[in-house]
Amino acid sequence: MSLTNPTHSKQSSAAISIGAFTFECGETLEDVVLAYERSGPADAPVLLICHALTGNQFAVGTKDEPGWWAGLIGDDCPLDTTDYQIITFNVLGGCHGSTGPASKRKVSGQTYRLEFPPVTIRDMVHAQYRALQVLGFTQVHAVLGGSLGGMQTLEWGLLYPDFMKQLYVLAATPSLSDYGIAFNHIGAKAIKDDPAWNNGNYASNQQLHGFALARMAGMVTYRSGPLFQKRFDRSRSEPLSYNIQSYLDYQGEKIKDRFDANSYLYLLEAMNHHDIGRGRGGWKKASSQFKAQLHTISFQHDLLYPRELMEGFINEVPGSKHFHVETDYGHDGFLVEFSQWGGWVGQQIRKGGKASDCG
Ligand SMILES: CC(=O)SCCNC(=O)CCNC(=O)[C@H](O)C(C)(C)COP(=O)(O)OP(=O)(O)OC[C@H]1O[C@@H](n2cnc3c(N)ncnc32)[C@H](O)[C@@H]1OP(=O)(O)O
Ligand SMILES: N[C@@H](CCO)C(=O)O
């Protein structure tokens, strides 16, 4: 294990080797590495955070580059780093330091690209479990995550039901809806039909116009009509271009700078395949197998994981709790407006203690 880029005495990022790992598909990779971020006192109970599709291990980040849950995590914040330590892994199949399609094979030095094994949500969880074992943990206090991170959280509760006391699933359902698969299909097709993609052997992410299109289609489902209406209201900065158009163009270009297209394809496929009922007699039967207390949070206007689907699921899980957030953000509500729902999470974690929010 190597420690790199520590930002202050209580926070560090590193990568850990879990050795040979056999995927659900039966393929084995010899030297699998998971990158992770760790904050808070080393002897405190662990809150394990699972990231979403284009997320990474930097949930906390640094002062100069705050992480994607920086407003939720910290001293006296809902995820309180005076009482808990926070650990976040970059998923197996990701592109921020964990082994994935953009990684190089150890012996030949060749990039895996499409020779990387198909990765499932269950593979991601098994790999993180192995990494936590290597780090010396036998239990965590809670597992939390939104979207793809919520799918991992659900699988954590079923694959390792005694490993945690609580689960927090934000904006995720027991399986991905046909509506979700439909948009993933449009995104995947936009990438694969781009000649520059070249069957995964692209010279550079920057050339992939199809990747930009995939992100643009995704962004429409991560936000909502009301948000776009309030933000843009048919406004234009140029005579022939609406601001919603330049916004989507901008988001499409931005993804190419921060994510690998093959990794994106693998993670879309993992989301499509996600189904807690697979091999467990269906999702209702699986729902009875959680031992940790399950908490779910839905977000108004979430087209992909709507409130009705989340509540239909949670009603099957005895002792579980649900919180619905009124927001214009839709699905991406789990990345913003922490003051709306962070207090509820903090209160549940602390079992009725103070419900602070840090901004
Ligand atoms: C849990 C996870 O792991 S998910 C991973 C987290 N993801 C990320 O951190 C990256 C993805 N980012 C996001 O999803 C968002 O930034 C959020 C949800 C964190 C915050 O969203 P918002 O505050 O609504 O900002 P949003 O991303 O929609 O847009 C702002 C950007 O669009 C640009 N923009 C806004 N309007 C326009 C326009 N009309 N034309 C061009 N660009 C525009 C802004 O300049 C800004 O640019 P910047 O990102 O370079 O600063
Ligand atoms: N907008 C987030 C959530 C997608 O589910 C992301 O890009 O990861």
Coordinates of N, CA and C in Angstrom, one line a residue, residues 166-352:
Q166 N -25.9 -0.3 9.0 CA -26.8 0.5 8.3 C -26.5 0.7 6.8
L167 N -27.5 0.9 6.0 CA -27.3 1.1 4.6 C -28.1 2.3 4.2
Y168 N -27.5 3.2 3.3 CA -28.2 4.4 2.8 C -28.1 4.3 1.3
V169 N -29.3 4.1 0.7 CA -29.4 4.0 -0.8 C -30.1 5.3 -1.3
L170 N -29.4 6.1 -2.1 CA -29.9 7.3 -2.6 C -30.1 7.1 -4.1
A171 N -31.3 7.5 -4.6 CA -31.6 7.5 -6.1 C -31.2 6.2 -6.7
A172 N -31.6 5.1 -6.2 CA -31.3 3.8 -6.9 C -32.4 2.8 -6.5
T173 N -32.6 1.9 -7.4 CA -33.7 0.9 -7.3 C -33.1 -0.5 -7.3
P174 N -33.9 -1.6 -7.0 CA -33.4 -2.9 -6.9 C -32.9 -3.4 -8.3
S175 N -33.4 -2.9 -9.4 CA -32.9 -3.1 -10.7 C -33.0 -1.9 -11.5
L176 N -32.3 -1.7 -12.6 CA -32.4 -0.6 -13.4 C -33.6 -0.7 -14.3
S177 N -34.4 0.3 -14.4 CA -35.7 0.3 -15.2 C -35.4 0.2 -16.7
D178 N -36.4 -0.2 -17.5 CA -36.2 -0.2 -18.9 C -35.9 1.2 -19.5
Y179 N -36.5 2.2 -18.8 CA -36.2 3.6 -19.2 C -34.7 3.9 -19.0
G180 N -34.2 3.4 -17.9 CA -32.7 3.7 -17.6 C -31.9 2.9 -18.6
I181 N -32.2 1.7 -18.9 CA -31.5 0.9 -19.9 C -31.6 1.6 -21.3
A182 N -32.7 2.1 -21.6 CA -32.9 2.8 -22.9 C -31.9 3.9 -23.0
F183 N -31.8 4.8 -22.0 CA -30.8 5.9 -22.2 C -29.4 5.4 -22.1
N184 N -29.1 4.4 -21.4 CA -27.7 3.8 -21.4 C -27.4 3.3 -22.8
H185 N -28.5 2.7 -23.5 CA -28.3 2.2 -24.8 C -27.9 3.3 -25.8
I186 N -28.7 4.4 -25.7 CA -28.4 5.5 -26.6 C -27.0 6.0 -26.4
G187 N -26.6 6.1 -25.1 CA -25.2 6.6 -24.8 C -24.1 5.6 -25.4
A188 N -24.4 4.3 -25.1 CA -23.4 3.3 -25.6 C -23.3 3.3 -27.1
K189 N -24.5 3.4 -27.7 CA -24.5 3.4 -29.2 C -23.8 4.6 -29.8
A190 N -24.0 5.8 -29.2 CA -23.3 7.0 -29.7 C -21.8 6.8 -29.6
I191 N -21.3 6.2 -28.6 CA -19.8 5.9 -28.5 C -19.4 4.9 -29.5
K192 N -20.1 3.8 -29.5 CA -19.6 2.7 -30.4 C -19.8 3.0 -31.9
D193 N -20.8 3.8 -32.2 CA -20.9 4.1 -33.7 C -20.0 5.2 -34.1
D194 N -19.2 5.8 -33.2 CA -18.3 6.8 -33.6 C -17.0 6.1 -34.2
P195 N -16.7 6.4 -35.5 CA -15.6 5.7 -36.1 C -14.3 5.8 -35.3
A196 N -14.2 7.0 -34.6 CA -12.9 7.2 -33.8 C -12.8 6.3 -32.6
W197 N -13.9 5.7 -32.2 CA -13.9 4.8 -31.1 C -13.1 3.5 -31.5
N198 N -13.3 3.1 -32.8 CA -12.4 2.1 -33.3 C -12.4 0.8 -32.5
N199 N -13.6 0.3 -32.2 CA -13.7 -0.9 -31.4 C -12.9 -0.8 -30.1
G200 N -12.9 0.3 -29.5 CA -12.2 0.5 -28.2 C -10.8 0.9 -28.3
N201 N -10.3 0.9 -29.5 CA -8.8 1.2 -29.7 C -8.6 2.7 -30.1
Y202 N -9.3 3.6 -29.5 CA -9.2 5.0 -29.9 C -7.8 5.5 -29.5
A203 N -7.4 6.5 -30.4 CA -6.1 7.1 -30.1 C -6.2 8.0 -28.9
S204 N -7.3 8.7 -28.8 CA -7.5 9.7 -27.7 C -9.0 9.9 -27.4
N205 N -9.3 10.0 -26.1 CA -10.6 10.3 -25.7 C -11.2 11.6 -26.4
Q206 N -10.3 12.5 -26.6 CA -10.7 13.8 -27.1 C -11.3 13.7 -28.5
Q207 N -11.0 12.7 -29.2 CA -11.5 12.6 -30.6 C -12.9 12.0 -30.6
L208 N -13.4 11.6 -29.4 CA -14.7 10.8 -29.4 C -15.9 11.7 -29.3
H209 N -16.4 12.1 -30.5 CA -17.6 13.0 -30.5 C -18.8 12.2 -29.9
G210 N -18.8 10.9 -30.2 CA -19.9 10.0 -29.6 C -19.9 10.0 -28.1
F211 N -18.8 10.2 -27.5 CA -18.7 10.2 -26.0 C -19.4 11.5 -25.5
A212 N -19.2 12.6 -26.2 CA -19.9 13.8 -25.8 C -21.4 13.7 -26.0
L213 N -21.8 13.0 -27.1 CA -23.2 12.8 -27.3 C -23.8 12.0 -26.2
A214 N -23.1 10.9 -25.8 CA -23.5 10.0 -24.7 C -23.8 10.8 -23.4
R215 N -22.9 11.7 -23.1 CA -23.0 12.5 -21.9 C -24.1 13.5 -22.0
M216 N -24.3 14.1 -23.2 CA -25.4 15.0 -23.3 C -26.8 14.3 -23.1
A217 N -26.9 13.1 -23.7 CA -28.2 12.3 -23.5 C -28.3 12.0 -22.0
G218 N -27.2 11.6 -21.3 CA -27.3 11.3 -19.9 C -27.7 12.5 -19.1
M219 N -27.1 13.6 -19.4 CA -27.4 14.8 -18.6 C -28.9 15.2 -18.6
V220 N -29.5 14.9 -19.7 CA -31.0 15.2 -19.7 C -31.7 14.4 -18.7
T221 N -31.3 13.2 -18.5 CA -32.0 12.3 -17.5 C -31.5 12.5 -16.1
Y222 N -30.3 13.1 -15.9 CA -29.8 13.4 -14.5 C -30.4 14.6 -13.9
R223 N -30.9 15.5 -14.8 CA -31.6 16.7 -14.3 C -33.1 16.7 -14.7
S224 N -33.7 17.8 -14.7 CA -35.2 17.8 -15.0 C -35.6 18.9 -15.8
G225 N -36.8 18.8 -16.4 CA -37.4 19.8 -17.2 C -37.5 21.1 -16.4
P226 N -38.1 21.0 -15.2 CA -38.3 22.3 -14.4 C -36.9 22.9 -14.1
L227 N -35.9 22.2 -13.9 CA -34.6 22.8 -13.6 C -34.1 23.6 -14.8
F228 N -34.1 22.9 -16.0 CA -33.7 23.6 -17.2 C -34.5 24.8 -17.5
Q229 N -35.8 24.7 -17.2 CA -36.7 25.8 -17.5 C -36.3 27.0 -16.6
K230 N -36.1 26.7 -15.3 CA -35.7 27.8 -14.4 C -34.4 28.4 -14.7
R231 N -33.5 27.5 -15.1 CA -32.1 28.0 -15.3 C -31.9 28.7 -16.6
F232 N -32.6 28.2 -17.7 CA -32.3 28.7 -19.0 C -33.5 29.5 -19.6
D233 N -34.7 29.0 -19.4 CA -36.0 29.7 -19.8 C -35.9 30.2 -21.3
R234 N -35.4 29.3 -22.2 CA -35.3 29.6 -23.6 C -34.3 30.8 -23.9
S235 N -33.5 31.1 -22.9 CA -32.5 32.2 -23.2 C -31.5 31.8 -24.2
R236 N -30.9 32.9 -24.8 CA -29.8 32.7 -25.8 C -28.7 33.6 -25.5
S237 N -27.5 33.2 -25.7 CA -26.4 34.1 -25.7 C -25.9 34.5 -27.1
E238 N -26.4 33.7 -28.1 CA -26.1 34.0 -29.5 C -27.4 33.8 -30.2
P239 N -27.6 34.5 -31.3 CA -28.9 34.5 -32.0 C -29.4 33.1 -32.3
L240 N -28.5 32.2 -32.7 CA -28.9 30.9 -33.2 C -28.7 29.8 -32.2
S241 N -28.3 30.2 -31.0 CA -28.0 29.1 -30.0 C -28.7 29.4 -28.7
Y242 N -29.5 28.4 -28.2 CA -30.1 28.5 -26.9 C -29.1 28.1 -25.8
N243 N -29.2 28.7 -24.7 CA -28.3 28.4 -23.6 C -28.3 26.9 -23.2
I244 N -29.5 26.3 -23.2 CA -29.6 24.9 -22.9 C -28.7 24.1 -23.9
Q245 N -28.6 24.5 -25.1 CA -27.8 23.8 -26.1 C -26.3 24.0 -25.8
S246 N -25.9 25.2 -25.5 CA -24.5 25.4 -25.2 C -24.1 24.7 -23.9
Y247 N -25.1 24.7 -23.0 CA -24.8 24.0 -21.7 C -24.5 22.5 -22.0
L248 N -25.4 21.8 -22.8 CA -25.2 20.4 -23.1 C -23.9 20.2 -23.9
D249 N -23.6 21.1 -24.8 CA -22.4 21.0 -25.6 C -21.2 21.0 -24.6
Y250 N -21.3 22.0 -23.7 CA -20.2 22.1 -22.7 C -20.0 20.8 -21.9
Q251 N -21.1 20.3 -21.4 CA -21.0 19.1 -20.6 C -20.5 17.9 -21.4
G252 N -20.9 17.9 -22.7 CA -20.4 16.8 -23.6 C -18.9 16.9 -23.7
E253 N -18.4 18.1 -23.9 CA -16.9 18.2 -24.1 C -16.2 17.9 -22.8
K254 N -16.8 18.3 -21.6 CA -16.1 18.2 -20.3 C -15.9 16.7 -19.9
I255 N -16.8 15.9 -20.3 CA -16.6 14.5 -19.9 C -15.3 13.8 -20.5
K256 N -15.0 14.3 -21.7 CA -13.8 13.7 -22.3 C -12.5 14.0 -21.6
D257 N -12.5 15.1 -20.8 CA -11.3 15.5 -20.0 C -11.2 14.7 -18.8
R258 N -12.3 14.1 -18.3 CA -12.2 13.6 -16.9 C -12.6 12.1 -16.8
F259 N -12.9 11.5 -18.0 CA -13.4 10.1 -17.9 C -12.9 9.3 -19.1
D260 N -12.7 8.0 -19.0 CA -12.3 7.1 -20.1 C -13.6 6.5 -20.7
A261 N -13.7 6.6 -22.0 CA -14.9 6.2 -22.7 C -15.1 4.7 -22.6
N262 N -14.1 3.8 -22.6 CA -14.3 2.4 -22.5 C -14.8 2.1 -21.0
S263 N -14.2 2.8 -20.1 CA -14.6 2.6 -18.7 C -16.1 2.9 -18.5
Y264 N -16.5 4.0 -19.2 CA -17.9 4.5 -19.2 C -18.8 3.4 -19.7
L265 N -18.4 2.8 -20.8 CA -19.2 1.7 -21.4 C -19.3 0.5 -20.5
Y266 N -18.2 0.1 -19.8 CA -18.3 -1.0 -18.9 C -19.2 -0.7 -17.7
L267 N -19.2 0.6 -17.2 CA -20.0 0.9 -16.1 C -21.5 1.0 -16.4
L268 N -21.8 1.5 -17.7 CA -23.2 1.5 -18.1 C -23.7 0.0 -18.2
E269 N -22.9 -0.9 -18.7 CA -23.3 -2.3 -18.8 C -23.5 -2.9 -17.4
A270 N -22.7 -2.5 -16.4 CA -22.9 -3.0 -15.0 C -24.2 -2.5 -14.5
M271 N -24.5 -1.2 -14.8 CA -25.8 -0.7 -14.3 C -27.0 -1.5 -15.0
N272 N -26.9 -1.7 -16.3 CA -28.0 -2.4 -16.9 C -28.2 -3.8 -16.3
H273 N -27.1 -4.4 -15.9 CA -27.2 -5.8 -15.4 C -27.6 -5.9 -14.0
H274 N -27.6 -4.7 -13.3 CA -27.9 -4.7 -11.9 C -29.3 -5.2 -11.6
D275 N -29.4 -6.2 -10.7 CA -30.7 -6.7 -10.3 C -30.5 -7.5 -9.1
I276 N -31.0 -7.0 -7.9 CA -30.7 -7.7 -6.7 C -31.4 -9.0 -6.6
G277 N -32.4 -9.2 -7.5 CA -33.1 -10.5 -7.5 C -32.4 -11.6 -8.3
R278 N -31.4 -11.2 -9.1 CA -30.7 -12.2 -9.9 C -30.0 -13.3 -9.0
G279 N -30.5 -14.6 -9.3 CA -29.9 -15.7 -8.5 C -30.4 -15.8 -7.1
R280 N -31.4 -14.9 -6.7 CA -31.9 -14.9 -5.4 C -33.4 -15.1 -5.3
G281 N -34.0 -15.5 -6.5 CA -35.4 -15.8 -6.5 C -36.3 -14.5 -6.7
G282 N -35.7 -13.5 -7.3 CA -36.5 -12.3 -7.6 C -36.2 -11.2 -6.5
W283 N -36.6 -10.0 -6.9 CA -36.2 -8.8 -6.0 C -37.0 -8.9 -4.7
K284 N -38.2 -9.4 -4.7 CA -39.0 -9.4 -3.4 C -38.4 -10.3 -2.4
K285 N -38.0 -11.5 -2.9 CA -37.3 -12.5 -2.1 C -36.0 -11.9 -1.5
A286 N -35.3 -11.3 -2.4 CA -34.0 -10.7 -2.0 C -34.2 -9.6 -0.9
S287 N -35.3 -8.9 -1.0 CA -35.6 -7.8 -0.1 C -35.7 -8.3 1.3
S288 N -36.1 -9.6 1.5 CA -36.2 -10.1 2.9 C -34.9 -10.5 3.5
Q289 N -33.8 -10.4 2.7 CA -32.5 -10.9 3.2 C -31.6 -9.9 3.8
F290 N -32.0 -8.6 3.8 CA -31.2 -7.6 4.4 C -31.2 -7.8 5.9
K291 N -30.0 -7.6 6.5 CA -29.9 -7.6 8.0 C -29.7 -6.2 8.6
A292 N -28.9 -5.4 7.8 CA -28.7 -4.1 8.3 C -29.9 -3.2 8.1
Q293 N -30.0 -2.1 8.8 CA -31.2 -1.3 8.6 C -31.0 -0.5 7.3
L294 N -32.1 -0.6 6.5 CA -32.0 0.0 5.2 C -32.7 1.4 5.2
H295 N -32.0 2.4 4.7 CA -32.6 3.8 4.5 C -32.5 4.1 3.0
T296 N -33.6 4.6 2.5 CA -33.6 5.0 1.1 C -34.0 6.5 1.0
I297 N -33.5 7.2 -0.1 CA -33.8 8.6 -0.3 C -34.1 8.7 -1.8
S298 N -35.3 9.2 -2.1 CA -35.7 9.5 -3.5 C -35.7 11.0 -3.7
F299 N -35.6 11.4 -5.0 CA -35.6 12.8 -5.4 C -36.7 13.1 -6.4
Q300 N -37.4 14.2 -6.1 CA -38.4 14.6 -7.0 C -37.9 14.8 -8.4
H301 N -38.7 14.4 -9.4 CA -38.3 14.5 -10.8 C -37.2 13.6 -11.3
D302 N -36.8 12.6 -10.4 CA -35.8 11.6 -10.8 C -36.5 10.7 -11.9
L303 N -36.1 10.8 -13.1 CA -36.7 10.0 -14.2 C -36.3 8.6 -14.2
L304 N -35.1 8.4 -13.6 CA -34.4 7.0 -13.7 C -34.8 6.1 -12.5
Y305 N -34.9 6.7 -11.4 CA -35.2 6.0 -10.1 C -36.3 6.7 -9.4
P306 N -37.6 6.7 -9.9 CA -38.6 7.5 -9.4 C -39.1 7.0 -8.0
R307 N -39.7 8.0 -7.3 CA -40.1 7.8 -5.9 C -41.0 6.5 -5.8
E308 N -41.9 6.4 -6.8 CA -42.9 5.2 -6.7 C -42.1 3.9 -6.7
L309 N -41.1 3.8 -7.5 CA -40.3 2.5 -7.6 C -39.5 2.3 -6.3
M310 N -39.0 3.4 -5.7 CA -38.2 3.3 -4.5 C -39.1 2.9 -3.3
E311 N -40.3 3.6 -3.3 CA -41.2 3.3 -2.1 C -41.8 1.9 -2.3
G312 N -42.0 1.5 -3.5 CA -42.6 0.1 -3.7 C -41.6 -0.9 -3.2
F313 N -40.3 -0.6 -3.4 CA -39.2 -1.5 -2.9 C -39.1 -1.5 -1.4
I314 N -39.0 -0.3 -0.8 CA -38.8 -0.2 0.6 C -39.9 -0.7 1.4
N315 N -41.1 -0.7 0.9 CA -42.3 -1.3 1.6 C -42.1 -2.8 1.8
E316 N -41.2 -3.4 1.0 CA -41.0 -4.9 1.2 C -39.9 -5.2 2.2
V317 N -39.3 -4.1 2.7 CA -38.1 -4.4 3.6 C -38.5 -3.9 5.1
P318 N -38.8 -4.9 5.9 CA -39.3 -4.5 7.3 C -38.2 -3.7 8.0
G319 N -38.7 -2.6 8.7 CA -37.8 -1.8 9.6 C -37.0 -0.8 8.8
S320 N -37.3 -0.6 7.5 CA -36.6 0.3 6.7 C -37.2 1.7 6.8
K321 N -36.4 2.7 6.4 CA -37.0 4.1 6.4 C -36.7 4.8 5.1
H322 N -37.7 5.6 4.7 CA -37.6 6.3 3.4 C -37.7 7.8 3.7
F323 N -37.0 8.6 2.9 CA -37.0 10.1 2.9 C -37.1 10.6 1.5
H324 N -38.1 11.4 1.2 CA -38.3 12.0 -0.1 C -37.9 13.4 -0.2
V325 N -37.1 13.8 -1.2 CA -36.6 15.2 -1.3 C -37.3 15.9 -2.4
E326 N -37.9 17.1 -2.0 CA -38.5 17.9 -3.0 C -37.4 18.8 -3.6
T327 N -37.2 18.6 -4.9 CA -36.1 19.3 -5.6 C -36.4 19.5 -7.1
D328 N -35.7 20.5 -7.7 CA -35.8 20.6 -9.2 C -34.7 19.8 -9.8
Y329 N -33.7 19.4 -9.0 CA -32.5 18.7 -9.6 C -32.8 17.4 -10.3
G330 N -33.9 16.7 -9.8 CA -34.1 15.3 -10.3 C -33.0 14.4 -9.7
H331 N -32.6 13.4 -10.6 CA -31.7 12.4 -10.2 C -30.4 12.9 -9.5
D332 N -29.8 14.0 -10.0 CA -28.6 14.5 -9.5 C -28.8 15.2 -8.1
G333 N -30.0 15.1 -7.6 CA -30.3 15.7 -6.3 C -29.4 15.1 -5.2
F334 N -28.9 13.9 -5.4 CA -28.0 13.3 -4.4 C -26.6 14.0 -4.4
L335 N -26.3 14.8 -5.4 CA -25.0 15.5 -5.4 C -25.1 17.0 -5.0
V336 N -26.3 17.5 -4.7 CA -26.4 18.9 -4.4 C -27.4 19.1 -3.2
E337 N -27.6 20.3 -2.8 CA -28.6 20.7 -1.8 C -28.6 19.8 -0.6
F338 N -27.4 19.7 0.0 CA -27.2 18.8 1.1 C -28.0 19.2 2.3
S339 N -28.3 20.5 2.4 CA -29.0 21.0 3.6 C -30.5 20.4 3.6
Q340 N -30.9 20.0 2.4 CA -32.3 19.4 2.3 C -32.4 18.0 2.9
W341 N -31.3 17.2 2.8 CA -31.5 15.8 3.2 C -30.3 15.3 4.1
G342 N -29.2 16.1 4.1 CA -28.0 15.7 4.9 C -28.3 15.5 6.4
G343 N -29.1 16.5 6.9 CA -29.5 16.4 8.3 C -30.2 15.1 8.7
W344 N -31.1 14.7 7.8 CA -31.8 13.4 8.1 C -30.8 12.2 8.1
V345 N -29.9 12.2 7.2 CA -28.9 11.1 7.1 C -28.0 11.2 8.4
G346 N -27.6 12.4 8.7 CA -26.7 12.5 9.9 C -27.4 12.1 11.2
Q347 N -28.7 12.4 11.3 CA -29.5 12.1 12.5 C -29.6 10.5 12.5
Q348 N -29.9 9.9 11.4 CA -30.1 8.4 11.4 C -28.8 7.7 11.8
I349 N -27.7 8.3 11.3 CA -26.4 7.7 11.6 C -26.0 7.8 13.0
R350 N -26.4 9.0 13.6 CA -26.0 9.2 15.0 C -27.1 8.7 15.9
K351 N -28.1 8.0 15.4 CA -29.2 7.5 16.2 C -29.9 8.5 17.0
G352 N -30.4 9.6 16.4 CA -31.2 10.6 17.1 C -30.3 11.7 17.7

